[in-house]
mmCIF file of C-alpha atoms in Angstrom:
data_model
loop_
_atom_site.group_PDB
_atom_site.id
_atom_site.type_symbol
_atom_site.label_atom_id
_atom_site.label_comp_id
_atom_site.label_asym_id
_atom_site.label_seq_id
_atom_site.Cartn_x
_atom_site.Cartn_y
_atom_site.Cartn_z
ATOM 1 C CA ASP A 1 68.120 99.875 85.598
ATOM 2 C CA GLN A 2 67.556 100.909 89.131
ATOM 3 C CA GLN A 3 65.726 98.223 90.641
ATOM 4 C CA VAL A 4 65.185 100.441 93.823
ATOM 5 C CA LYS A 5 64.228 104.015 93.487
ATOM 6 C CA GLN A 6 64.097 106.541 96.507
ATOM 7 C CA ASN A 7 62.430 109.994 94.249
ATOM 8 C CA SER A 8 63.104 112.292 96.911
ATOM 9 C CA PRO A 9 66.844 113.071 97.137
ATOM 10 C CA SER A 10 66.312 115.348 100.350
ATOM 11 C CA LEU A 11 63.534 115.854 102.644
ATOM 12 C CA SER A 12 63.381 118.761 105.611
ATOM 13 C CA VAL A 13 61.246 118.225 109.190
ATOM 14 C CA GLN A 14 60.875 120.185 112.038
ATOM 15 C CA GLU A 15 61.687 118.513 115.233
ATOM 16 C CA GLY A 16 58.880 116.150 116.869
ATOM 17 C CA ARG A 17 57.281 116.066 113.453
ATOM 18 C CA ILE A 18 56.839 112.942 111.557
ATOM 19 C CA SER A 19 59.291 112.100 108.622
ATOM 20 C CA ILE A 20 58.404 109.658 105.926
ATOM 21 C CA LEU A 21 60.793 108.151 103.846
ATOM 22 C CA ASN A 22 59.585 106.350 100.666
ATOM 23 C CA CYS A 23 61.225 103.660 98.347
ATOM 24 C CA ASP A 24 59.615 101.993 95.222
ATOM 25 C CA TYR A 25 61.134 98.908 93.827
ATOM 26 C CA THR A 26 60.246 97.281 90.370
ATOM 27 C CA ASN A 27 60.444 93.372 90.876
ATOM 28 C CA SER A 28 57.726 91.459 92.934
ATOM 29 C CA MET A 29 59.933 88.865 93.481
ATOM 30 C CA PHE A 30 61.796 90.893 96.460
ATOM 31 C CA ASP A 31 61.256 89.416 99.470
ATOM 32 C CA TYR A 32 63.046 91.205 102.207
ATOM 33 C CA PHE A 33 63.241 95.011 102.779
ATOM 34 C CA LEU A 34 65.687 97.090 104.729
ATOM 35 C CA TRP A 35 66.683 100.304 105.874
ATOM 36 C CA TYR A 36 69.819 101.686 106.600
ATOM 37 C CA LYS A 37 71.055 105.003 108.077
ATOM 38 C CA LYS A 38 74.226 106.627 106.941
ATOM 39 C CA TYR A 39 76.115 109.498 108.895
ATOM 40 C CA PRO A 40 78.723 111.357 106.690
ATOM 41 C CA ALA A 41 82.278 109.793 106.608
ATOM 42 C CA GLU A 42 80.743 106.509 107.823
ATOM 43 C CA GLY A 43 79.144 103.466 106.508
ATOM 44 C CA PRO A 44 75.405 102.567 106.340
ATOM 45 C CA THR A 45 74.143 101.007 109.651
ATOM 46 C CA PHE A 46 71.151 98.799 109.548
ATOM 47 C CA LEU A 47 67.888 100.384 110.868
ATOM 48 C CA ILE A 48 64.860 98.346 110.325
ATOM 49 C CA SER A 49 63.601 95.462 108.109
ATOM 50 C CA ILE A 50 60.256 93.777 106.893
ATOM 51 C CA SER A 51 59.868 90.729 105.353
ATOM 52 C CA SER A 52 57.317 90.598 102.384
ATOM 53 C CA ILE A 53 54.643 88.614 104.635
ATOM 54 C CA LYS A 54 54.162 91.351 106.802
ATOM 55 C CA ASP A 55 53.240 94.956 106.094
ATOM 56 C CA LYS A 56 54.311 97.013 109.417
ATOM 57 C CA ASN A 57 57.220 96.248 111.576
ATOM 58 C CA GLU A 58 57.974 98.817 114.205
ATOM 59 C CA ASP A 59 60.873 99.323 116.673
ATOM 60 C CA GLY A 60 60.322 102.513 118.924
ATOM 61 C CA ARG A 61 60.263 105.353 116.880
ATOM 62 C CA PHE A 62 60.853 103.938 113.159
ATOM 63 C CA THR A 63 58.021 102.008 111.566
ATOM 64 C CA VAL A 64 58.385 100.025 108.371
ATOM 65 C CA PHE A 65 55.354 100.018 106.172
ATOM 66 C CA LEU A 66 55.093 97.766 103.054
ATOM 67 C CA ASN A 67 52.503 97.715 100.086
ATOM 68 C CA LYS A 68 53.317 94.920 98.228
ATOM 69 C CA SER A 69 50.619 95.838 95.643
ATOM 70 C CA ALA A 70 51.858 99.381 94.937
ATOM 71 C CA LYS A 71 55.453 97.839 95.278
ATOM 72 C CA HIS A 72 55.946 100.498 97.523
ATOM 73 C CA LEU A 73 58.247 100.851 101.114
ATOM 74 C CA SER A 74 58.092 103.843 103.735
ATOM 75 C CA LEU A 75 59.907 104.357 106.795
ATOM 76 C CA HIS A 76 58.241 106.598 109.398
ATOM 77 C CA ILE A 77 60.080 108.058 112.004
ATOM 78 C CA VAL A 78 58.106 109.856 114.837
ATOM 79 C CA PRO A 79 58.919 111.915 116.786
ATOM 80 C CA SER A 80 61.529 112.971 114.245
ATOM 81 C CA GLN A 81 64.751 114.445 116.409
ATOM 82 C CA PRO A 82 67.870 116.239 115.073
ATOM 83 C CA GLY A 83 69.862 113.129 115.811
ATOM 84 C CA ASP A 84 67.879 111.541 112.836
ATOM 85 C CA SER A 85 69.350 113.885 110.256
ATOM 86 C CA ALA A 86 71.364 111.491 107.954
ATOM 87 C CA VAL A 87 71.072 109.717 104.153
ATOM 88 C CA TYR A 88 68.781 107.078 104.264
ATOM 89 C CA PHE A 89 68.694 103.994 101.794
ATOM 90 C CA CYS A 90 66.295 101.436 101.438
ATOM 91 C CA ALA A 91 67.560 97.936 100.190
ATOM 92 C CA VAL A 92 65.810 94.973 98.986
ATOM 93 C CA LEU A 93 66.690 91.509 98.754
ATOM 94 C CA ASN A 94 65.310 88.954 96.364
ATOM 95 C CA THR A 95 64.664 85.447 95.825
ATOM 96 C CA GLY A 96 67.930 84.943 94.162
ATOM 97 C CA ASN A 97 69.539 86.364 97.228
ATOM 98 C CA GLN A 98 70.777 89.589 95.420
ATOM 99 C CA PHE A 99 70.803 92.927 97.286
ATOM 100 C CA TYR A 100 70.030 96.148 95.645
ATOM 101 C CA PHE A 101 69.970 99.587 97.367
ATOM 102 C CA GLY A 102 68.153 102.783 96.413
ATOM 103 C CA THR A 103 70.096 105.984 95.826
ATOM 104 C CA GLY A 104 69.220 107.683 99.317
ATOM 105 C CA THR A 105 67.108 110.485 100.892
ATOM 106 C CA SER A 106 69.043 112.863 102.864
ATOM 107 C CA LEU A 107 66.779 113.809 105.968
ATOM 108 C CA THR A 108 67.358 116.799 107.491
ATOM 109 C CA VAL A 109 65.343 117.517 111.157
ATOM 110 C CA ILE A 110 65.474 121.341 111.944
ATOM 111 C CA PRO A 111 65.668 121.883 115.532
ATOM 112 C CA ASP B 1 84.283 94.102 119.389
ATOM 113 C CA ALA B 2 85.676 95.806 116.487
ATOM 114 C CA GLY B 3 83.478 96.307 113.213
ATOM 115 C CA VAL B 4 84.589 96.260 109.463
ATOM 116 C CA ILE B 5 87.892 97.591 108.890
ATOM 117 C CA GLN B 6 88.501 99.120 105.707
ATOM 118 C CA SER B 7 91.966 100.784 104.679
ATOM 119 C CA PRO B 8 92.681 103.392 103.420
ATOM 120 C CA ARG B 9 90.226 105.888 104.353
ATOM 121 C CA HIS B 10 91.120 108.114 101.310
ATOM 122 C CA GLU B 11 93.219 107.380 98.166
ATOM 123 C CA VAL B 12 94.083 109.873 95.569
ATOM 124 C CA THR B 13 96.092 108.517 92.720
ATOM 125 C CA GLU B 14 96.753 109.386 88.781
ATOM 126 C CA MET B 15 95.011 107.946 86.150
ATOM 127 C CA GLY B 16 96.409 104.485 84.964
ATOM 128 C CA GLN B 17 98.005 103.351 88.288
ATOM 129 C CA GLU B 18 96.936 100.496 90.244
ATOM 130 C CA VAL B 19 94.817 100.595 93.118
ATOM 131 C CA THR B 20 94.275 98.356 96.253
ATOM 132 C CA LEU B 21 91.333 98.731 98.329
ATOM 133 C CA ARG B 22 91.547 96.375 101.615
ATOM 134 C CA CYS B 23 88.724 95.290 103.894
ATOM 135 C CA LYS B 24 88.794 93.285 107.329
ATOM 136 C CA PRO B 25 85.473 91.439 108.159
ATOM 137 C CA ILE B 26 83.808 91.411 111.517
ATOM 138 C CA SER B 27 85.206 87.903 112.941
ATOM 139 C CA GLY B 28 82.932 85.003 112.218
ATOM 140 C CA HIS B 29 81.068 86.635 109.377
ATOM 141 C CA ASN B 30 81.123 84.201 105.998
ATOM 142 C CA SER B 31 80.063 86.672 103.611
ATOM 143 C CA LEU B 32 81.556 89.641 102.537
ATOM 144 C CA PHE B 33 80.329 92.353 100.227
ATOM 145 C CA TRP B 34 81.871 95.135 98.119
ATOM 146 C CA TYR B 35 80.047 97.938 96.909
ATOM 147 C CA ARG B 36 80.632 101.442 95.150
ATOM 148 C CA GLN B 37 78.449 104.492 96.005
ATOM 149 C CA THR B 38 78.026 107.207 93.718
ATOM 150 C CA MET B 39 75.840 110.314 93.488
ATOM 151 C CA MET B 40 73.801 108.910 90.382
ATOM 152 C CA ARG B 41 73.494 105.094 90.979
ATOM 153 C CA GLY B 42 73.726 105.071 94.861
ATOM 154 C CA LEU B 43 75.104 101.895 96.736
ATOM 155 C CA GLU B 44 75.867 99.456 94.091
ATOM 156 C CA LEU B 45 76.819 95.765 95.034
ATOM 157 C CA LEU B 46 80.183 94.739 93.049
ATOM 158 C CA ILE B 47 80.608 91.662 93.961
ATOM 159 C CA TYR B 48 80.363 89.009 97.088
ATOM 160 C CA PHE B 49 81.762 86.147 98.737
ATOM 161 C CA ASN B 50 80.357 83.368 100.977
ATOM 162 C CA ASN B 51 83.255 81.315 102.688
ATOM 163 C CA ASN B 52 85.820 83.099 100.940
ATOM 164 C CA VAL B 53 84.466 81.933 97.358
ATOM 165 C CA PRO B 54 83.017 84.451 94.801
ATOM 166 C CA ILE B 55 79.391 84.099 94.449
ATOM 167 C CA ASP B 56 78.306 86.744 92.192
ATOM 168 C CA ASP B 57 80.436 89.316 90.293
ATOM 169 C CA SER B 58 78.047 90.545 88.208
ATOM 170 C CA GLY B 59 78.167 94.032 89.109
ATOM 171 C CA MET B 60 81.994 94.358 88.750
ATOM 172 C CA PRO B 61 82.011 97.107 86.128
ATOM 173 C CA GLU B 62 84.827 96.103 83.759
ATOM 174 C CA ASP B 63 87.912 93.592 83.735
ATOM 175 C CA ARG B 64 89.796 96.508 85.419
ATOM 176 C CA PHE B 65 88.279 95.743 88.621
ATOM 177 C CA SER B 66 89.027 92.392 90.179
ATOM 178 C CA ALA B 67 88.491 90.854 94.158
ATOM 179 C CA LYS B 68 90.363 88.471 95.890
ATOM 180 C CA MET B 69 89.295 86.881 99.371
ATOM 181 C CA PRO B 70 92.508 84.591 100.507
ATOM 182 C CA ASN B 71 90.927 83.978 103.884
ATOM 183 C CA ALA B 72 88.023 84.608 106.012
ATOM 184 C CA SER B 73 89.524 87.919 107.634
ATOM 185 C CA PHE B 74 91.000 89.736 104.615
ATOM 186 C CA SER B 75 89.310 90.895 101.153
ATOM 187 C CA THR B 76 90.956 93.475 98.309
ATOM 188 C CA LEU B 77 89.580 95.119 95.756
ATOM 189 C CA LYS B 78 91.815 95.907 92.921
ATOM 190 C CA ILE B 79 91.602 98.578 89.913
ATOM 191 C CA GLN B 80 94.222 98.185 87.037
ATOM 192 C CA PRO B 81 94.640 100.768 85.486
ATOM 193 C CA SER B 82 92.359 103.429 87.647
ATOM 194 C CA GLU B 83 90.281 105.734 85.520
ATOM 195 C CA PRO B 84 88.508 109.273 86.710
ATOM 196 C CA ARG B 85 85.160 107.669 86.260
ATOM 197 C CA ASP B 86 86.212 105.116 89.066
ATOM 198 C CA SER B 87 86.226 107.802 91.374
ATOM 199 C CA ALA B 88 83.777 107.011 94.187
ATOM 200 C CA VAL B 89 83.272 105.924 97.633
ATOM 201 C CA TYR B 90 83.951 102.076 98.048
ATOM 202 C CA PHE B 91 82.499 100.142 101.166
ATOM 203 C CA CYS B 92 82.876 96.695 102.429
ATOM 204 C CA ALA B 93 80.259 95.041 104.301
ATOM 205 C CA SER B 94 79.988 91.485 106.070
ATOM 206 C CA SER B 95 77.342 89.465 107.323
ATOM 207 C CA TRP B 96 76.373 85.835 108.840
ATOM 208 C CA PHE B 97 74.760 84.834 105.860
ATOM 209 C CA ALA B 98 74.333 86.303 102.381
ATOM 210 C CA HIS B 99 71.435 84.131 101.827
ATOM 211 C CA SER B 100 69.533 85.222 104.465
ATOM 212 C CA ASN B 101 68.144 88.546 105.670
ATOM 213 C CA GLN B 102 70.982 89.119 108.227
ATOM 214 C CA PRO B 103 71.684 92.638 108.055
ATOM 215 C CA GLN B 104 74.920 93.490 106.461
ATOM 216 C CA HIS B 105 77.620 95.513 108.683
ATOM 217 C CA PHE B 106 79.693 98.362 106.838
ATOM 218 C CA GLY B 107 83.242 99.587 107.028
ATOM 219 C CA ASP B 108 83.459 103.507 106.827
ATOM 220 C CA GLY B 109 84.262 103.267 103.150
ATOM 221 C CA THR B 110 87.429 104.607 100.973
ATOM 222 C CA ARG B 111 86.966 107.515 99.161
ATOM 223 C CA LEU B 112 88.778 107.266 96.074
ATOM 224 C CA SER B 113 89.648 110.122 93.874
ATOM 225 C CA ILE B 114 91.269 109.620 90.245
ATOM 226 C CA LEU B 115 92.976 112.278 88.755
#
Protein backbone atom coordinates (compact mmCIF):
# COMPACT_ATOMS: atom_id res chain seq x y z
CA ASP A 1 0.00 0.00 0.00
CA GLN A 2 1.42 3.35 -1.06
CA GLN A 3 2.19 5.52 1.94
CA VAL A 4 3.07 8.44 -0.29
CA LYS A 5 1.19 9.34 -3.45
CA GLN A 6 2.04 11.64 -6.30
CA ASN A 7 -1.14 11.56 -8.32
CA SER A 8 0.14 13.51 -11.30
CA PRO A 9 2.61 11.42 -13.28
CA SER A 10 3.48 14.38 -15.48
CA LEU A 11 3.26 18.16 -15.64
CA SER A 12 4.09 20.70 -18.37
CA VAL A 13 4.73 24.35 -17.64
CA GLN A 14 5.88 27.33 -19.69
CA GLU A 15 9.27 28.77 -18.88
CA GLY A 16 8.98 31.61 -16.38
CA ARG A 17 5.70 30.37 -14.91
CA ILE A 18 5.18 28.58 -11.61
CA SER A 19 5.44 24.80 -11.34
CA ILE A 20 3.48 23.17 -8.53
CA LEU A 21 4.14 19.55 -7.70
CA ASN A 22 1.94 17.78 -5.21
CA CYS A 23 2.30 14.90 -2.82
CA ASP A 24 -0.16 13.28 -0.41
CA TYR A 25 0.72 11.00 2.45
CA THR A 26 -1.32 8.71 4.63
CA ASN A 27 0.32 8.62 8.04
CA SER A 28 0.30 11.53 10.46
CA MET A 29 3.39 10.05 12.14
CA PHE A 30 5.60 11.19 9.30
CA ASP A 31 7.77 13.96 10.67
CA TYR A 32 10.20 14.90 7.93
CA PHE A 33 9.53 15.53 4.28
CA LEU A 34 11.93 15.82 1.37
CA TRP A 35 11.91 16.47 -2.36
CA TYR A 36 14.37 14.86 -4.72
CA LYS A 37 15.02 15.65 -8.37
CA LYS A 38 16.07 13.02 -10.88
CA TYR A 39 17.49 13.41 -14.37
CA PRO A 40 17.48 10.46 -16.81
CA ALA A 41 20.21 7.89 -16.22
CA GLU A 42 21.19 9.53 -12.93
CA GLY A 43 20.28 8.92 -9.33
CA PRO A 44 17.92 11.24 -7.44
CA THR A 45 19.51 14.30 -5.85
CA PHE A 46 18.26 16.04 -2.75
CA LEU A 47 16.48 19.31 -3.43
CA ILE A 48 14.75 20.66 -0.34
CA SER A 49 13.18 19.43 2.89
CA ILE A 50 10.83 20.48 5.65
CA SER A 51 10.24 19.38 9.20
CA SER A 52 6.73 18.69 10.48
CA ILE A 53 7.04 21.62 12.88
CA LYS A 54 7.09 24.04 9.96
CA ASP A 55 4.64 24.78 7.19
CA LYS A 56 6.99 26.42 4.70
CA ASN A 57 10.63 26.26 3.72
CA GLU A 58 12.17 28.32 0.96
CA ASP A 59 15.44 27.95 -0.90
CA GLY A 60 15.88 30.25 -3.85
CA ARG A 61 13.35 29.42 -6.54
CA PHE A 62 12.13 26.37 -4.60
CA THR A 63 9.55 26.47 -1.80
CA VAL A 64 8.05 23.51 -0.03
CA PHE A 65 4.69 23.83 1.72
CA LEU A 66 3.36 21.41 4.28
CA ASN A 67 -0.32 21.14 5.20
CA LYS A 68 -0.40 18.66 8.06
CA SER A 69 -4.17 18.66 8.50
CA ALA A 70 -4.61 17.70 4.85
CA LYS A 71 -1.52 15.43 4.86
CA HIS A 72 -0.38 17.28 1.78
CA LEU A 73 3.01 18.47 0.63
CA SER A 74 3.76 20.66 -2.36
CA LEU A 75 6.82 21.98 -4.14
CA HIS A 76 6.67 25.33 -5.90
CA ILE A 77 9.26 26.32 -8.46
CA VAL A 78 9.17 29.91 -9.59
CA PRO A 79 10.18 30.98 -12.10
CA SER A 80 10.45 27.62 -13.85
CA GLN A 81 13.43 27.08 -16.12
CA PRO A 82 14.06 24.45 -18.84
CA GLY A 83 16.82 22.95 -16.66
CA ASP A 84 14.16 22.13 -14.07
CA SER A 85 12.76 19.48 -16.42
CA ALA A 86 13.20 16.24 -14.48
CA VAL A 87 11.30 13.72 -12.40
CA TYR A 88 10.53 14.94 -8.89
CA PHE A 89 10.05 12.52 -6.01
CA CYS A 90 8.65 13.39 -2.64
CA ALA A 91 9.88 11.35 0.30
CA VAL A 92 8.81 11.06 3.91
CA LEU A 93 10.50 9.88 7.07
CA ASN A 94 8.44 8.59 9.96
CA THR A 95 9.19 8.49 13.66
CA GLY A 96 10.16 4.84 13.20
CA ASN A 97 12.96 5.99 10.91
CA GLN A 98 11.44 4.51 7.78
CA PHE A 99 11.71 6.23 4.43
CA TYR A 100 8.98 6.17 1.80
CA PHE A 101 9.16 7.64 -1.67
CA GLY A 102 6.36 8.59 -4.04
CA THR A 103 6.12 7.37 -7.62
CA GLY A 104 7.40 10.64 -9.06
CA THR A 105 6.09 13.46 -11.25
CA SER A 106 7.81 14.20 -14.56
CA LEU A 107 8.07 17.96 -15.03
CA THR A 108 8.64 19.45 -18.47
CA VAL A 109 9.40 23.16 -18.69
CA ILE A 110 8.72 24.41 -22.18
CA PRO A 111 11.03 27.17 -23.43
CA ASP B 1 34.80 14.07 -3.65
CA ALA B 2 33.42 10.92 -5.27
CA GLY B 3 29.75 10.23 -4.88
CA VAL B 4 28.07 6.88 -4.42
CA ILE B 5 29.43 4.48 -7.01
CA GLN B 6 27.36 1.61 -8.35
CA SER B 7 28.35 -1.15 -10.71
CA PRO B 8 27.48 -2.36 -13.20
CA ARG B 9 25.45 0.44 -14.79
CA HIS B 10 23.55 -2.04 -16.91
CA GLU B 11 23.04 -5.77 -16.51
CA VAL B 12 21.19 -8.04 -18.90
CA THR B 13 20.95 -11.68 -17.98
CA GLU B 14 18.75 -14.69 -18.43
CA MET B 15 16.13 -15.83 -16.01
CA GLY B 16 17.52 -18.14 -13.34
CA GLN B 17 20.98 -16.61 -13.29
CA GLU B 18 22.53 -15.06 -10.22
CA VAL B 19 22.85 -11.28 -10.30
CA THR B 20 25.15 -9.25 -8.04
CA LEU B 21 24.89 -5.48 -7.80
CA ARG B 22 27.65 -3.52 -6.12
CA CYS B 23 27.81 -0.24 -4.25
CA LYS B 24 30.54 1.93 -2.79
CA PRO B 25 29.09 4.58 -0.45
CA ILE B 26 30.51 8.02 0.14
CA SER B 27 33.50 7.81 2.45
CA GLY B 28 32.53 8.60 6.02
CA HIS B 29 28.83 7.88 5.57
CA ASN B 30 27.63 5.27 8.01
CA SER B 31 24.23 4.45 6.55
CA LEU B 32 23.59 2.65 3.27
CA PHE B 33 20.31 2.04 1.49
CA TRP B 34 19.23 -0.16 -1.41
CA TYR B 35 16.19 0.91 -3.46
CA ARG B 36 14.33 -0.49 -6.44
CA GLN B 37 12.59 1.82 -8.88
CA THR B 38 9.63 0.67 -10.96
CA MET B 39 7.00 2.61 -12.87
CA MET B 40 4.19 1.26 -10.72
CA ARG B 41 5.69 1.67 -7.26
CA GLY B 42 8.27 4.39 -7.66
CA LEU B 43 11.27 4.08 -5.34
CA GLU B 44 10.93 1.23 -2.86
CA LEU B 45 13.34 0.84 0.02
CA LEU B 46 14.61 -2.73 0.06
CA ILE B 47 17.06 -2.67 2.98
CA TYR B 48 19.27 -0.32 4.90
CA PHE B 49 22.42 -0.69 6.97
CA ASN B 50 23.78 1.36 9.86
CA ASN B 51 27.48 0.88 10.58
CA ASN B 52 27.49 -2.19 8.29
CA VAL B 53 24.65 -3.85 10.22
CA PRO B 54 21.32 -4.54 8.46
CA ILE B 55 18.63 -2.63 10.35
CA ASP B 56 15.48 -2.98 8.30
CA ASP B 57 15.09 -5.52 5.51
CA SER B 58 11.30 -5.54 5.49
CA GLY B 59 11.31 -4.23 1.94
CA MET B 60 13.24 -7.17 0.53
CA PRO B 61 10.66 -8.82 -1.73
CA GLU B 62 11.53 -12.44 -1.07
CA ASP B 63 14.22 -14.89 -0.13
CA ARG B 64 15.77 -14.69 -3.56
CA PHE B 65 17.10 -11.27 -2.55
CA SER B 66 19.98 -10.84 -0.14
CA ALA B 67 22.24 -7.93 0.77
CA LYS B 68 25.55 -7.73 2.56
CA MET B 69 27.85 -5.01 3.79
CA PRO B 70 31.16 -6.63 4.74
CA ASN B 71 32.82 -3.28 5.45
CA ALA B 72 32.08 0.44 5.49
CA SER B 73 33.06 0.95 1.87
CA PHE B 74 31.26 -1.84 0.06
CA SER B 75 27.85 -3.47 -0.22
CA THR B 76 26.25 -6.01 -2.51
CA LEU B 77 22.68 -6.84 -3.45
CA LYS B 78 22.28 -10.34 -4.80
CA ILE B 79 19.33 -11.94 -6.59
CA GLN B 80 19.39 -15.70 -6.94
CA PRO B 81 17.68 -17.01 -8.97
CA SER B 82 16.65 -13.96 -10.97
CA GLU B 83 13.21 -13.64 -12.57
CA PRO B 84 11.86 -11.29 -15.30
CA ARG B 85 9.79 -9.40 -12.71
CA ASP B 86 13.03 -8.35 -11.01
CA SER B 87 13.77 -6.09 -13.98
CA ALA B 88 14.05 -2.55 -12.64
CA VAL B 89 16.56 0.14 -11.80
CA TYR B 90 18.30 -0.51 -8.49
CA PHE B 91 19.75 2.43 -6.58
CA CYS B 92 22.15 2.54 -3.71
CA ALA B 93 22.28 5.59 -1.43
CA SER B 94 24.29 6.62 1.60
CA SER B 95 24.01 9.21 4.34
CA TRP B 96 25.59 10.26 7.64
CA PHE B 97 22.85 8.72 9.71
CA ALA B 98 19.71 6.78 8.88
CA HIS B 99 17.98 7.88 12.06
CA SER B 100 17.91 11.51 11.18
CA ASN B 101 16.83 13.92 8.53
CA GLN B 102 20.15 13.81 6.73
CA PRO B 103 19.44 13.63 3.00
CA GLN B 104 20.57 10.54 1.20
CA HIS B 105 23.06 10.69 -1.65
CA PHE B 106 22.21 8.35 -4.50
CA GLY B 107 24.33 6.52 -7.02
CA ASP B 108 23.38 6.54 -10.69
CA GLY B 109 21.73 3.15 -10.44
CA THR B 110 22.00 -0.25 -12.08
CA ARG B 111 19.47 -0.95 -14.83
CA LEU B 112 18.71 -4.65 -14.57
CA SER B 113 16.97 -6.59 -17.31
CA ILE B 114 16.09 -10.24 -16.78
CA LEU B 115 15.14 -12.01 -20.00
